[in-house]
Amino acid sequence: MQLSSVTKESLILLDKNWQTRGEIITALCQRLFDEGVVSSKEDFSEAVWAREALSETGFEQGIAIPHGKSSTVKRPAFAAVRLTQPVDDWPTMEGEDSVSMVFLLAVPNDDDEGHLRLLSSLSLALMDEQNVAALRTAPTVSAFLAQLDATEPTAEKKIVNDSGKSIVVITSCSAGIAHTYMAAEALEKAGAAKGIRVYSEKQGASGTEDPLTAEQIEQSQGVIFAATLPPKGRERFAGKPFISTSVSEPLKDAAALIERMLHQPDGIVERSGESASPSPQRALSFGARLYQGVSSGISYMIPVIVAAGLMIGIGQLSASIMGVTAIGDTRYATDANSLLQICHYLTLYGSMIMKFMYSVFAAYMAYSIADRPGLVPGFIGGAFAGGLHFTLWAQPGGIPSGFLGALLLGMVAGLLADFLNRHIHLHKHLQAMKPMLIVPGLTVLAIFFFNFYFVDPVFGGINHFFQQFILDHGRSSALTLAVIITSLTAFDLGGPVNKSAGAIAIGLAADHIFPLTARVLGIVIPPIGIGLATVIDRFVVRQRVFDENQRVTGTTSLILGFLAIGEGAIPFMLKNPVITISINILGAIIGSLIAISMGSVQWFPLPAIWGWPLVQNLPAYLAGMTTGVLFVAFANVFVRFYLLRSGRITLN
């Protein structure tokens, strides 16, 4: 196949007078949409800008290769523009920020290897000065495409003054297309010029290409990990000197990296494959590492929430069809109706799964920061956050620290494990003890003391304060009490503050002092509102303000919200706690006050949709809930839109 097979003449634009990066990307995305390559130009544009935020896509000779990988791409393709004047706002590797020819690559999430290699060959072709010069002078679109098709596959690099040395290289980038192959090409060329043979393994979008052999690794002087993503199979390089860098560095100065590899490596990949594991994340700033850790933990936590919510939903919905609204009651464990028994245990099963939510989050947050040495300490820290220790230690009154505790414990587990892993050095015969005993042992011990002396007391104290606050104001006006209960219910969506408010609110309702209207609305408004926000954003502000992962999470939150499971919105709280918590509380307060003021009353702890028929004055209840949900949805959209426009957050 030729390069022209993944584009067409209508996607090649010559001599345009566009003047900014935004104008170019918008126009090329529109052209790809018009030609049926992408089903949504907004979603694809969002993917492109998310990639732009990671690192430069401008290269030598005034070439830029932006690319977006998204489910909205129907087939692999590229669009290109040659400009009459360079634009000066496109970040490049050299720092010149001047680009005059742009190739926008559209990459599906799942595609055959052949097309992906073809797009990768385009990136390599644009590293050749003669090819670029010919493209700049091509008089017509047909001649432009003909020059691309005339590009020969990269020939084997000639070794000048063969030194007999060799090094091995792993390259990978977030999309697995341009940078992965260009970095390998740059290192191979630089090595050939130095008389050093470079063997490169590309871990790209189509899998691992040109896998390194055991003989190549054994005979090499060392390994360069030029990778944005964690390299696969690092244990193969045990005992070899290594350097770890971003995938963009070889495009800036590949020769310097080779010299650094030979004379000043970062360290030795240890026999365990764990302790000196090269991690490109360490090149990131402290804040970026934490943000990446939170994002990683959320992505692994979401399936836990979905699975738990599904089990609870099936159990409760099936029971409600049979006329039972409190299937969690222990009496149904031995009910004569075996279907009700199953529903009861399915509900408990879902609740049990939900208990592991924070363990999974904290484990993979720590794993993202420290690699495998952080996994077990993070998991144990998450178990503390979920309150598992109170159950096992027979302390039923214990107060778990919830999502804030999981954030702190996962962070500490990852940072401490990473620090110990890099700074503890043992004799080679004792190396196996470090990843198996010393690092996890010391980190877990530190997690115990950190939780025992700080996390549990602090969050327990906060929870006790809120309990006392509710009790002290329990005889105040109805609206004041409603505001208090709703605020605390919406604060952490199933966390300790929420549960504390729930315990007191249910007690007040049981004594027929104050109904549960504010409580049940505080449960359902935040998750439904956030879920709705991810659906309506592009209709409200004409662009997406949530990335693709958040939209999937939002759909889950929306569904679980109607089942009265607020945990579906926790991923949003973990990523943007100040924004999310503030909007949740305000929306829940607005909704509950409207419902109560209009005369709605709910005495039963049944916030799910099947409990609505038991509400007195249901229209008032629905009016309050709808208002609160809309407030949460629109506030999230507008606030995120403002932060995106101001550059304070990005879609990545």
XYZ file of C-alpha atoms in Angstrom:
652
model
C 0.000 0.000 0.000
C 1.032 3.583 -0.600
C 0.588 6.631 1.605
C -2.051 8.016 -0.751
C -4.288 5.097 0.241
C -4.874 6.629 3.687
C -5.719 10.087 2.421
C -7.256 11.707 -0.652
C -6.789 14.856 -2.672
C -9.583 16.641 -0.813
C -7.624 16.170 2.437
C -4.474 17.832 1.071
C -4.572 21.631 1.194
C -1.810 23.695 -0.391
C -0.710 27.265 0.268
C -3.259 28.284 2.891
C -2.874 31.530 4.777
C -3.863 30.177 8.201
C -2.141 31.965 11.037
C -2.561 29.996 14.296
C -2.288 26.450 15.539
C -5.940 26.531 16.659
C -7.112 27.648 13.232
C -5.134 24.863 11.518
C -6.309 22.061 13.807
C -9.933 23.225 13.626
C -9.857 23.393 9.824
C -8.200 19.989 9.370
C -10.573 18.348 11.871
C -13.487 19.853 9.927
C -12.084 18.500 6.667
C -11.692 14.992 8.141
C -15.279 15.200 9.383
C -16.564 16.381 5.994
C -14.843 13.441 4.309
C -16.385 10.921 6.716
C -13.115 9.958 8.422
C -14.380 10.980 11.883
C -17.946 10.810 13.136
C -17.586 13.762 15.525
C -15.206 16.632 14.843
C -15.622 17.860 18.424
C -14.563 14.550 19.961
C -11.673 14.127 17.558
C -10.512 17.716 18.084
C -10.611 17.060 21.818
C -8.360 14.000 21.361
C -5.927 16.030 19.255
C -5.692 18.836 21.819
C -5.258 16.317 24.624
C -2.261 14.914 22.741
C -0.939 18.427 22.120
C -0.915 19.022 25.872
C 1.448 16.085 26.477
C 4.482 17.196 24.438
C 5.551 19.011 21.299
C 4.343 17.763 17.912
C 6.477 20.236 15.961
C 9.759 18.902 14.574
C 12.689 19.956 12.435
C 12.258 21.752 9.106
C 9.014 23.404 10.187
C 7.001 20.163 10.166
C 4.246 19.389 12.692
C 2.561 16.003 13.064
C -0.378 16.393 15.461
C -2.414 13.256 15.934
C -5.508 12.104 17.741
C -6.488 8.578 18.742
C -10.218 8.229 19.371
C -13.199 5.928 18.971
C -14.748 8.599 16.783
C -12.208 7.828 14.018
C -13.794 5.440 11.511
C -10.617 4.571 9.600
C -6.945 5.614 9.700
C -6.246 8.696 7.624
C -4.353 11.947 7.528
C -5.027 15.471 6.339
C -2.265 17.930 5.456
C -1.788 21.620 4.834
C 1.119 23.578 3.372
C 1.110 27.165 4.608
C 2.113 30.303 2.764
C 3.685 31.699 5.947
C 4.907 29.828 9.050
C 2.788 30.050 12.192
C 4.708 31.042 15.296
C 2.557 29.516 18.054
C 3.273 25.818 17.446
C 5.717 24.342 20.014
C 8.601 22.471 18.357
C 11.449 20.307 19.624
C 13.997 23.018 18.836
C 12.022 25.724 20.625
C 11.640 27.792 17.448
C 7.852 27.407 17.491
C 7.657 27.934 13.726
C 5.679 25.520 11.553
C 4.838 25.753 7.860
C 3.579 22.246 7.007
C 1.156 20.216 9.111
C 0.070 16.579 8.840
C -2.876 15.687 11.096
C -3.134 11.934 11.739
C -6.487 10.352 12.660
C -6.058 7.043 14.464
C -8.872 4.672 15.544
C -8.753 3.025 18.938
C -8.676 -0.378 17.277
C -7.191 -0.817 13.818
C -5.279 -3.316 11.727
C -1.504 -3.208 11.959
C -0.993 -2.417 8.270
C -2.676 0.980 8.299
C -0.951 2.008 11.489
C 2.439 1.152 10.008
C 1.550 3.189 6.957
C 0.846 6.248 9.112
C 4.098 5.613 10.959
C 6.003 5.517 7.666
C 4.638 8.999 6.966
C 6.314 10.253 10.134
C 9.618 8.701 9.070
C 9.331 10.108 5.546
C 9.028 13.600 6.981
C 12.400 13.237 8.728
C 14.118 13.157 5.332
C 15.206 16.630 4.228
C 14.970 15.802 0.507
C 11.394 14.550 0.854
C 10.368 17.662 2.759
C 12.021 19.951 0.203
C 10.151 18.201 -2.622
C 6.841 18.504 -0.772
C 7.400 22.237 -0.277
C 7.770 22.790 -4.007
C 5.118 20.360 -5.281
C 2.987 22.446 -7.681
C -0.249 20.457 -7.290
C -1.974 18.151 -4.854
C -1.371 15.258 -7.237
C 2.354 15.987 -7.270
C 2.327 16.282 -3.473
C 0.758 12.822 -3.114
C 3.063 11.373 -5.767
C 6.075 12.535 -3.756
C 4.692 10.851 -0.642
C 4.122 7.625 -2.555
C 7.657 7.794 -3.950
C 9.092 7.673 -0.454
C 11.265 4.601 -0.093
C 11.286 2.554 3.104
C 14.074 3.551 5.439
C 17.214 1.744 4.401
C 19.478 0.053 6.913
C 21.727 2.635 8.509
C 25.333 2.371 7.358
C 27.786 2.000 10.205
C 30.701 4.406 9.887
C 33.971 3.178 11.471
C 32.225 0.233 13.111
C 33.196 0.233 16.780
C 31.766 -3.202 17.406
C 29.499 -1.733 20.088
C 25.735 -1.885 20.164
C 22.919 -0.584 22.318
C 19.248 -1.521 22.493
C 16.341 0.890 22.584
C 12.694 0.778 23.632
C 10.444 3.555 22.313
C 6.782 4.209 23.032
C 4.435 7.189 23.146
C 0.847 7.761 24.237
C -0.655 7.317 20.768
C 1.969 4.862 19.545
C 2.253 6.399 16.089
C 4.592 9.282 15.254
C 6.994 9.735 18.166
C 7.470 5.998 18.726
C 8.970 5.466 15.284
C 10.668 8.817 14.880
C 12.542 8.409 18.169
C 13.779 4.971 17.091
C 14.830 6.345 13.698
C 16.731 9.237 15.271
C 18.647 6.941 17.630
C 19.484 4.503 14.832
C 20.861 7.327 12.665
C 22.879 8.829 15.509
C 24.281 5.424 16.413
C 25.276 4.696 12.824
C 27.143 8.001 12.653
C 29.103 6.994 15.772
C 29.854 3.481 14.552
C 27.440 1.983 17.068
C 24.716 -0.418 16.027
C 21.328 0.477 17.527
C 18.585 -2.125 17.757
C 15.203 -0.551 18.448
C 11.999 -2.165 19.670
C 8.902 -0.056 18.932
C 6.048 -0.553 21.384
C 3.446 1.257 19.299
C -0.278 1.288 18.728
C -0.137 -1.944 16.740
C 1.777 -3.799 19.425
C 5.489 -4.565 19.720
C 7.423 -4.263 16.481
C 10.985 -5.502 15.878
C 11.187 -7.214 19.282
C 14.691 -7.393 20.678
C 16.290 -10.822 20.814
C 18.046 -12.231 23.855
C 21.316 -12.180 21.895
C 20.955 -8.485 20.998
C 20.264 -7.602 24.623
C 23.132 -9.742 25.926
C 25.705 -8.233 23.549
C 24.566 -4.619 24.042
C 26.373 -2.010 26.115
C 23.083 -0.907 27.639
C 19.489 0.115 27.018
C 17.747 3.438 26.351
C 14.135 3.657 27.460
C 12.691 6.529 25.410
C 9.120 6.083 26.499
C 6.090 8.037 27.607
C 4.323 4.831 28.645
C 5.893 2.242 30.980
C 8.066 -0.035 28.781
C 6.968 -3.650 28.530
C 9.310 -6.462 29.482
C 11.836 -4.448 31.467
C 13.003 -7.554 33.329
C 14.750 -8.684 30.112
C 17.421 -6.043 30.692
C 18.463 -7.112 34.199
C 22.101 -6.224 34.794
C 22.311 -3.727 31.933
C 23.122 -0.014 32.333
C 20.143 2.135 31.368
C 18.941 5.655 30.865
C 15.281 6.622 31.019
C 13.940 9.599 29.123
C 10.852 10.871 27.336
C 10.125 9.767 23.781
C 10.686 13.302 22.507
C 14.305 13.600 23.713
C 15.886 11.541 20.879
C 14.350 13.964 18.381
C 16.192 16.829 20.075
C 19.644 15.277 20.483
C 19.903 11.535 19.921
C 23.720 11.609 19.845
C 23.869 13.099 23.339
C 21.596 10.364 24.669
C 23.862 7.679 23.238
C 26.904 9.335 24.845
C 25.052 9.538 28.141
C 24.099 5.877 27.855
C 27.710 4.843 27.326
C 29.378 7.084 29.914
C 26.799 8.318 32.451
C 23.886 5.871 32.690
C 21.083 6.450 35.172
C 21.787 3.137 36.855
C 21.625 -0.622 36.437
C 18.426 -2.569 35.815
C 18.565 -4.881 38.787
C 18.089 -8.606 38.707
C 14.637 -8.458 40.253
C 13.484 -6.221 37.404
C 11.881 -4.026 40.011
C 14.192 -1.973 42.105
C 15.862 0.131 39.472
C 13.075 -0.076 36.973
C 13.351 2.849 34.611
C 10.304 4.968 34.972
C 9.684 7.902 32.632
C 7.179 9.212 35.161
C 10.106 10.300 37.341
C 10.973 12.875 34.700
C 7.642 14.555 35.343
C 7.128 17.267 37.919
C 5.895 16.314 41.376
C 2.406 17.661 40.644
C 2.249 15.915 37.286
C 3.216 12.585 38.861
C 0.472 12.911 41.457
C -2.098 13.919 38.846
C -1.089 10.968 36.678
C -1.343 8.702 39.722
C -4.861 9.925 40.505
C -5.936 9.419 36.895
C -4.480 5.912 36.833
C -6.168 4.978 40.120
C -9.517 6.288 38.902
C -9.338 4.297 35.669
C -8.847 1.051 37.617
C -11.418 1.962 40.253
C -14.293 2.621 37.840
C -14.908 -1.076 36.957
C -15.178 -1.818 40.685
C -17.870 0.845 41.093
C -19.708 -0.370 38.003
C -19.629 -4.017 39.092
C -20.761 -3.154 42.628
C -23.548 -0.874 41.409
C -24.755 -3.494 38.963
C -25.016 -6.157 41.666
C -26.797 -3.803 44.063
C -29.109 -2.586 41.301
C -30.080 -6.088 40.183
C -30.746 -7.174 43.749
C -32.780 -4.141 44.768
C -34.695 -3.797 41.506
C -35.634 -7.480 41.429
C -36.787 -7.284 45.042
C -38.823 -4.148 44.365
C -40.659 -5.967 41.569
C -41.696 -8.512 44.204
C -42.863 -5.694 46.482
C -39.849 -5.582 48.817
C -38.136 -2.225 49.282
C -35.718 -3.050 52.114
C -34.027 -6.162 50.709
C -30.871 -5.425 52.707
C -32.678 -6.289 55.949
C -31.165 -9.399 57.560
C -34.512 -11.162 57.760
C -34.402 -11.788 54.010
C -31.240 -13.875 54.419
C -33.412 -16.790 55.555
C -36.650 -15.879 53.776
C -38.764 -18.781 52.533
C -38.714 -17.215 49.070
C -35.364 -18.268 47.582
C -35.511 -15.430 45.030
C -35.622 -12.883 47.831
C -32.641 -14.619 49.433
C -30.715 -14.271 46.181
C -31.689 -10.605 45.923
C -30.587 -10.046 49.509
C -27.172 -11.606 48.958
C -26.706 -9.915 45.592
C -27.198 -6.579 47.344
C -24.704 -7.539 50.042
C -22.356 -8.806 47.338
C -22.444 -5.423 45.621
C -21.784 -3.685 48.929
C -18.826 -5.996 49.519
C -17.366 -5.176 46.088
C -17.787 -1.476 46.803
C -15.580 -1.908 49.889
C -12.606 -2.609 47.588
C -13.090 0.601 45.634
C -10.556 2.598 47.630
C -8.081 -0.295 47.811
C -7.986 -0.542 44.031
C -7.754 3.229 43.634
C -4.889 3.682 46.106
C -3.055 0.577 44.838
C -2.934 1.761 41.243
C -2.245 5.343 42.227
C 0.836 4.098 44.086
C 1.664 1.751 41.205
C 1.637 4.659 38.755
C 4.076 6.578 40.966
C 6.432 3.772 42.042
C 5.669 0.852 39.728
C 5.211 -2.567 41.327
C 6.914 -1.754 44.653
C 4.034 0.644 45.381
C 1.206 -1.735 44.520
C 0.844 -3.671 47.791
C 1.396 -0.689 50.148
C -1.133 1.299 48.119
C -3.675 -1.513 48.337
C -3.258 -1.717 52.102
C -3.566 2.066 52.417
C -6.805 1.906 50.432
C -8.071 -0.831 52.752
C -7.507 1.547 55.668
C -9.419 4.268 53.799
C -12.337 1.890 53.270
C -12.427 0.931 56.968
C -11.538 -2.744 56.506
C -9.345 -2.631 59.604
C -12.282 -1.624 61.790
C -14.175 -4.717 60.638
C -11.233 -7.081 61.167
C -10.243 -5.491 64.464
C -13.815 -5.690 65.804
C -14.214 -1.921 66.157
C -17.712 -1.321 64.814
C -17.663 2.357 65.777
C -14.563 3.098 63.713
C -14.782 5.888 61.150
C -13.118 5.210 57.772
C -11.306 8.080 56.103
C -12.993 7.632 52.700
C -11.807 9.127 49.442
C -9.630 11.823 51.054
C -7.849 9.158 53.079
C -7.394 7.038 49.942
C -5.814 10.037 48.192
C -3.359 10.650 51.020
C -2.496 7.002 51.686
C -2.094 6.152 47.998
C 0.159 9.170 47.514
C 2.343 8.379 50.522
C 2.579 4.686 49.588
C 3.711 5.495 46.064
C 6.190 8.243 46.941
C 7.751 6.332 49.836
C 8.041 3.054 47.908
C 9.627 4.905 45.000
C 12.094 6.687 47.292
C 13.142 3.498 49.098
C 13.371 1.549 45.858
C 15.791 4.062 44.354
C 17.923 4.777 47.400
C 18.409 1.386 49.055
C 21.417 -0.412 47.565
C 22.292 -4.006 48.458
C 24.885 -6.549 47.446
C 23.894 -8.359 44.262
C 23.297 -11.596 46.210
C 20.775 -9.802 48.421
C 18.966 -7.900 45.678
C 15.940 -10.205 45.767
C 15.246 -9.124 49.341
C 14.599 -5.515 48.376
C 11.416 -5.848 46.249
C 10.149 -8.854 48.180
C 10.855 -7.802 51.763
C 12.565 -4.502 52.483
C 10.659 -1.979 50.323
C 7.139 -3.358 50.902
C 7.876 -4.080 54.556
C 9.124 -0.578 55.358
C 6.434 1.102 53.271
C 3.597 -0.893 54.812
C 4.960 -0.153 58.280
C 5.048 3.557 57.490
C 1.480 3.371 56.134
C 0.343 1.849 59.428
C 1.797 4.674 61.505
C 0.650 7.380 59.064
C -2.893 6.043 59.185
C -2.864 5.325 62.930
C -1.503 8.706 64.045
C -2.791 11.028 61.328
C -5.395 9.808 58.822
C -7.792 8.006 61.176
C -7.607 10.599 63.985
C -7.980 13.575 61.656
C -10.877 12.229 59.641
C -12.412 10.626 62.703
C -12.266 14.005 64.393
C -13.869 15.688 61.398
C -16.636 13.111 61.355
C -17.238 13.483 65.091
C -17.453 17.249 64.647
C -20.106 16.887 61.939
C -22.086 14.440 64.070
C -22.091 16.837 66.991
C -22.923 19.736 64.690
C -26.023 17.954 63.434
C -27.104 17.025 66.951
C -26.588 20.571 68.212
C -28.798 21.920 65.418
C -31.269 19.076 65.455
C -33.991 21.252 66.998
C -33.425 24.268 64.755
C -35.715 25.244 61.896
C -36.622 22.647 59.292
C -34.866 24.451 56.454
C -31.672 24.964 58.462
C -31.574 21.291 59.403
C -32.294 20.345 55.786
C -29.327 22.424 54.614
C -27.032 20.772 57.158
C -28.082 17.211 56.364
C -28.058 17.759 52.606
C -24.609 19.388 52.653
C -23.020 16.581 54.625
C -24.771 13.904 52.555
C -23.474 15.398 49.304
C -20.008 16.080 50.713
C -18.338 12.726 50.103
C -20.961 10.504 48.422
C -20.997 7.430 50.607
C -17.951 8.358 52.662
C -17.725 8.739 56.433
C -19.250 12.234 56.546
C -22.145 11.063 54.394
C -22.687 8.009 56.579
C -22.532 10.068 59.749
C -25.202 12.414 58.426
C -27.240 9.409 57.329
C -27.119 7.703 60.701
C -28.406 10.804 62.505
C -30.973 11.645 59.819
C -32.399 8.130 59.932
C -32.542 8.316 63.718
C -34.467 11.595 63.557
C -36.864 10.070 61.035
C -37.329 6.948 63.155
C -38.386 9.162 66.059
C -40.621 11.023 63.638
C -38.795 14.285 64.393
C -37.606 15.162 60.887
C -38.272 13.426 57.531
C -35.574 12.097 55.194
C -36.445 14.295 52.217
C -33.216 16.298 52.382
C -31.169 13.158 52.934
C -32.478 11.189 49.956
C -32.195 14.160 47.584
C -28.633 14.770 48.745
C -27.829 11.213 47.689
C -29.229 11.256 44.151
C -28.725 14.832 42.897
C -24.879 14.861 42.635
C -24.347 11.614 40.646
C -27.258 12.278 38.286
C -26.173 15.907 37.813
C -22.546 15.061 37.048
C -23.598 12.273 34.699
C -25.941 14.627 32.867
C -23.148 17.206 32.540
C -21.019 14.765 30.534
C -23.906 14.297 28.104
C -24.974 17.893 27.527
C -21.618 19.729 27.532
C -21.215 19.971 23.755
C -24.786 21.222 23.355
C -24.371 23.906 26.016
C -20.932 25.373 25.181
C -20.445 23.866 21.700
C -17.492 21.728 22.728
C -16.605 18.827 24.992
C -15.370 19.813 28.437
C -15.007 16.213 29.656
C -12.558 13.769 28.107
C -13.610 10.403 26.733
C -12.878 8.505 29.963
C -14.892 11.000 31.986
C -17.848 10.652 29.612
C -17.856 6.889 30.154
C -17.633 7.468 33.909
C -20.438 10.046 33.647
C -22.773 7.558 32.008
C -22.084 5.154 34.858
C -22.716 7.882 37.424
C -25.993 8.839 35.756
C -27.323 5.280 35.850
C -26.124 4.575 39.385
C -27.614 7.861 40.562
C -31.119 6.632 39.794
C -30.254 3.533 41.823
C -29.227 5.837 44.731
C -25.547 4.865 44.446
C -23.569 8.083 44.758
C -20.160 6.423 44.423
C -20.401 6.685 40.640
C -19.462 10.373 40.956
C -16.445 9.784 43.203
C -13.952 9.663 40.270
C -14.866 13.277 39.504
C -14.312 14.228 43.141
C -10.915 12.563 43.188
C -9.761 14.407 40.072
C -11.229 17.850 40.826
C -12.290 17.786 44.506
C -12.801 21.525 45.107
C -14.935 22.053 42.002
C -16.951 18.870 42.331
C -17.672 18.979 46.063
C -18.703 22.645 46.002
C -21.109 22.180 43.107
C -22.510 18.954 44.578
C -23.329 20.635 47.884
C -24.922 23.699 46.293
C -27.007 21.644 43.876
C -28.208 19.298 46.606
C -29.142 22.210 48.876
C -31.076 23.969 46.122
C -32.973 20.812 45.220
C -33.863 19.830 48.776
C -34.975 23.322 49.790
C -37.275 23.581 46.769
C -38.790 20.156 47.415
C -39.322 20.782 51.133
C -40.683 24.299 50.599
C -43.227 22.912 48.127
C -44.412 20.343 50.678
C -42.607 17.156 49.702
C -42.054 14.599 52.480
C -40.206 11.271 52.449
C -40.076 9.336 55.716
C -38.468 6.180 54.276
C -34.726 5.720 53.522
C -35.471 4.846 49.878
C -33.757 7.350 47.563
C -33.726 4.992 44.534
C -36.291 5.381 41.795
C -38.482 2.607 43.182
C -38.876 4.576 46.418
C -40.444 7.550 44.657
C -44.033 6.238 44.896
C -43.692 6.421 48.706
C -42.947 10.159 48.623
C -45.709 12.511 49.738
C -46.257 15.182 47.065
C -44.099 13.510 44.442
C -44.357 16.417 41.920
C -42.692 18.723 44.449
C -40.008 16.112 45.077
C -39.327 15.729 41.348
C -39.311 19.509 40.860
C -36.663 19.912 43.554
C -34.611 16.998 42.288
C -34.742 18.234 38.680
C -33.686 21.741 39.679
C -30.771 20.439 41.735
C -29.667 18.066 38.979
C -29.758 20.818 36.351
C -27.775 23.145 38.604
C -25.058 20.511 39.108
C -24.975 19.698 35.400
C -24.814 23.254 34.060
C -22.451 24.469 36.793
C -20.003 21.668 35.992
C -20.137 22.451 32.281
C -19.683 26.218 32.643
C -16.971 26.013 35.304
C -14.961 23.453 33.333
C -15.453 25.450 30.131
C -14.029 28.531 31.840
C -11.066 26.591 33.253
C -10.336 25.040 29.859
C -10.432 28.411 28.125
C -8.118 29.899 30.742
C -5.711 26.940 30.475
C -6.076 25.929 34.132
C -7.173 22.412 33.223
C -6.647 20.278 30.128
C -8.455 17.330 28.601
C -5.920 14.590 29.230
